[in-house]
Amino acid sequence: MRTFIIAALILAAVPLAAQERTPSPAGAEVYIISPKDGAKVHNPVRVQFGLKGMGIAPAGVKFENTGHHHLLIDTEAPAELSAPLPATDKIVHFGKGQTETTLTLKPGKHTLQLLLGDMNHVPHAPPVISKKITITVVE
Ligand SMILES: [Cu+2]
């Protein structure tokens, strides 16, 4: 019994999968250059990514004050930002260092937001995240 208690205390002292988040420099800012918030657009929708105060590096490349873009389409940023961002149809990674993309979206309203991730797809601390914009795709 005593051995069990000691083992439990040791386990409790080890942080569970603590991941060091990459710091972002003060003043770093990510934003959507186009389309503009509230724009009415046609398919295909060209989305251009803007970044101030940091640089772009492909996923897997460690270089200070850099990251790669993730486009959040019709979704919120994950509440837990200390884990790698999943790759889904709503969280699109640009791990080659791309600064724009072309989307084909259903007609209607859509939200777009950019979130920078580090070499391991983990958002920086503090996170570098854009304003969320709403666009309307018209046929
Ligand atoms: Cu990524």
XYZ file of N, CA and C in Angstrom, residues 32-114:
249
model
N -6.433 38.982 -42.862
C -6.851 38.578 -44.209
C -6.847 39.832 -45.084
N -5.978 39.828 -46.088
C -5.867 40.979 -46.993
C -7.123 41.063 -47.862
N -7.492 39.933 -48.436
C -8.725 39.871 -49.209
C -9.287 38.458 -49.134
N -10.592 38.262 -49.211
C -11.605 39.322 -49.388
C -11.758 40.173 -48.122
N -12.450 41.309 -48.298
C -12.713 42.191 -47.155
C -13.900 41.652 -46.356
N -13.918 42.001 -45.080
C -15.037 41.616 -44.210
C -16.335 42.145 -44.821
N -17.319 41.277 -44.954
C -18.627 41.683 -45.479
C -18.733 41.621 -46.998
N -17.641 41.209 -47.678
C -17.639 41.209 -49.144
C -18.593 40.158 -49.703
N -19.150 40.473 -50.864
C -19.903 39.491 -51.649
C -18.953 39.024 -52.750
N -18.766 37.723 -52.835
C -17.744 37.191 -53.757
C -18.318 36.028 -54.569
N -17.634 35.729 -55.644
C -17.989 34.583 -56.483
C -16.911 33.518 -56.341
N -17.297 32.270 -56.571
C -16.298 31.201 -56.651
C -15.518 31.325 -57.956
N -14.257 30.908 -57.979
C -13.449 30.528 -56.821
C -13.045 31.758 -56.021
N -12.958 31.603 -54.689
C -12.659 32.725 -53.806
C -11.157 32.726 -53.502
N -10.486 33.783 -53.924
C -9.058 33.888 -53.646
C -8.887 34.562 -52.285
N -8.189 33.891 -51.375
C -7.965 34.427 -50.029
C -6.472 34.709 -49.884
N -6.155 35.964 -49.542
C -4.750 36.360 -49.374
C -4.462 36.619 -47.901
N -3.355 36.053 -47.444
C -3.000 36.099 -46.022
C -1.952 37.186 -45.779
N -2.169 37.995 -44.752
C -1.199 39.025 -44.394
C -0.585 38.741 -43.031
N 0.675 39.122 -42.870
C 1.376 38.889 -41.606
C 2.337 40.042 -41.342
N 2.277 40.575 -40.126
C 3.174 41.668 -39.717
C 3.968 41.241 -38.495
N 5.224 41.603 -38.457
C 6.020 41.386 -37.247
C 6.541 39.977 -37.069
N 6.253 39.099 -38.037
C 6.780 37.725 -38.014
C 7.025 37.307 -39.459
N 7.667 36.168 -39.616
C 7.927 35.651 -40.956
C 7.267 34.302 -41.142
N 7.284 33.854 -42.384
C 6.708 32.544 -42.727
C 7.833 31.528 -42.849
N 7.636 30.363 -42.254
C 8.547 29.228 -42.459
C 7.680 27.993 -42.644
N 8.121 27.073 -43.482
C 7.326 25.854 -43.658
C 7.235 25.066 -42.357
N 6.205 24.229 -42.249
C 6.072 23.342 -41.096
C 7.343 22.505 -40.981
N 7.763 22.253 -39.752
C 8.946 21.427 -39.524
C 10.243 22.205 -39.495
N 10.190 23.477 -39.889
C 11.409 24.290 -39.907
C 11.430 25.184 -38.674
N 12.481 25.033 -37.867
C 12.600 25.824 -36.652
C 13.359 27.101 -36.966
N 12.710 28.225 -36.828
C 13.348 29.518 -37.061
C 12.578 30.528 -36.227
N 13.329 31.328 -35.473
C 12.694 32.231 -34.513
C 11.693 33.192 -35.168
N 10.609 33.441 -34.473
C 9.594 34.412 -34.916
C 8.989 34.095 -36.277
N 8.803 32.815 -36.533
C 8.135 32.413 -37.777
C 7.009 31.436 -37.461
N 6.231 31.152 -38.478
C 5.166 30.163 -38.374
C 4.554 29.956 -39.740
N 3.494 29.148 -39.791
C 2.762 28.983 -41.059
C 1.270 29.191 -40.807
N 0.593 29.545 -41.883
C -0.820 29.911 -41.773
C -1.737 28.697 -41.655
N -2.838 28.905 -40.923
C -3.949 27.961 -40.887
C -5.199 28.780 -41.138
N -6.015 28.320 -42.062
C -7.257 29.033 -42.363
C -8.418 28.281 -41.720
N -9.133 28.997 -40.863
C -10.308 28.431 -40.197
C -11.529 28.831 -41.027
N -12.224 27.837 -41.537
C -13.375 28.086 -42.412
C -14.639 27.650 -41.673
N -15.511 28.606 -41.413
C -16.792 28.314 -40.746
C -16.605 27.574 -39.428
N -15.586 27.945 -38.686
C -15.366 27.294 -37.393
C -14.653 28.250 -36.447
N -14.754 27.932 -35.150
C -14.031 28.681 -34.121
C -12.632 28.095 -33.974
N -11.718 28.888 -33.468
C -10.405 28.349 -33.108
C -10.609 27.363 -31.958
N -9.820 26.277 -31.920
C -9.969 25.344 -30.799
C -9.756 26.057 -29.463
N -10.508 25.651 -28.443
C -10.375 26.277 -27.126
C -8.993 25.974 -26.544
N -8.506 24.781 -26.816
C -7.210 24.349 -26.290
C -6.143 24.631 -27.344
N -5.282 25.607 -27.061
C -4.311 26.024 -28.074
C -2.903 25.484 -27.813
N -2.770 24.565 -26.863
C -1.433 24.060 -26.573
C -1.144 22.759 -27.312
N -2.086 22.312 -28.138
C -1.889 21.087 -28.917
C -1.776 21.446 -30.396
N -1.178 20.557 -31.188
C -1.125 20.822 -32.631
C -2.545 20.971 -33.186
N -2.724 21.903 -34.112
C -4.035 22.077 -34.732
C -4.345 20.846 -35.578
N -5.560 20.334 -35.476
C -5.910 19.209 -36.348
C -6.020 19.693 -37.794
N -5.897 18.784 -38.725
C -6.109 19.111 -40.138
C -7.474 18.561 -40.522
N -8.406 19.457 -40.808
C -9.766 19.043 -41.180
C -10.178 19.869 -42.393
N -11.406 19.654 -42.858
C -11.847 20.500 -43.984
C -12.156 21.920 -43.509
N -12.190 22.131 -42.181
C -12.441 23.474 -41.640
C -11.187 24.118 -41.059
N -10.137 23.353 -40.896
C -8.855 23.890 -40.424
C -7.808 23.463 -41.443
N -7.493 24.392 -42.336
C -6.621 24.052 -43.457
C -5.214 24.564 -43.176
N -4.233 23.669 -43.253
C -2.832 24.009 -42.993
C -2.141 24.454 -44.280
N -1.286 25.444 -44.149
C -0.463 25.879 -45.273
C 0.997 25.684 -44.899
N 1.332 24.419 -44.700
C 2.633 24.025 -44.167
C 3.790 24.175 -45.124
N 3.498 24.525 -46.371
C 4.607 24.795 -47.298
C 4.982 26.268 -47.261
N 4.251 27.034 -46.466
C 4.554 28.459 -46.362
C 3.747 29.318 -47.315
N 2.635 28.756 -47.833
C 1.799 29.529 -48.767
C 1.204 30.760 -48.072
N 0.999 31.810 -48.877
C 0.409 33.044 -48.331
C -0.899 33.390 -49.025
N -1.439 32.460 -49.779
C -2.783 32.637 -50.333
C -3.335 31.284 -50.742
N -4.655 31.258 -50.960
C -5.291 30.023 -51.426
C -6.524 30.386 -52.214
N -7.092 29.384 -52.856
C -8.335 29.559 -53.601
C -9.334 28.533 -53.095
N -10.520 29.017 -52.714
C -11.551 28.146 -52.144
C -12.763 28.109 -53.064
N -13.442 26.986 -53.038
C -14.769 26.904 -53.655
C -15.740 26.619 -52.521
N -16.619 27.573 -52.275
C -17.536 27.498 -51.130
C -18.978 27.470 -51.617
N -19.843 26.855 -50.822
C -21.272 26.843 -51.159
C -21.795 28.277 -51.115
N -22.792 28.592 -51.944
C -23.391 29.929 -51.873
C -23.907 30.191 -50.460
N -23.779 31.438 -50.024
C -24.242 31.816 -48.688
C -23.118 32.426 -47.875
N -23.401 32.596 -46.579
C -22.434 33.246 -45.683
C -21.389 32.252 -45.177
N -20.172 32.723 -45.082
C -19.070 31.916 -44.538
C -18.172 32.803 -43.697
N -17.534 32.184 -42.684
C -16.551 32.932 -41.907
C -15.153 32.401 -42.216
N -14.208 33.317 -42.194
C -12.801 32.976 -42.431
C -11.964 33.642 -41.340
N -10.962 32.924 -40.863
C -10.072 33.459 -39.833
C -8.721 32.780 -39.991
N -7.655 33.522 -39.752
C -6.309 32.950 -39.848
C -5.723 32.751 -38.459
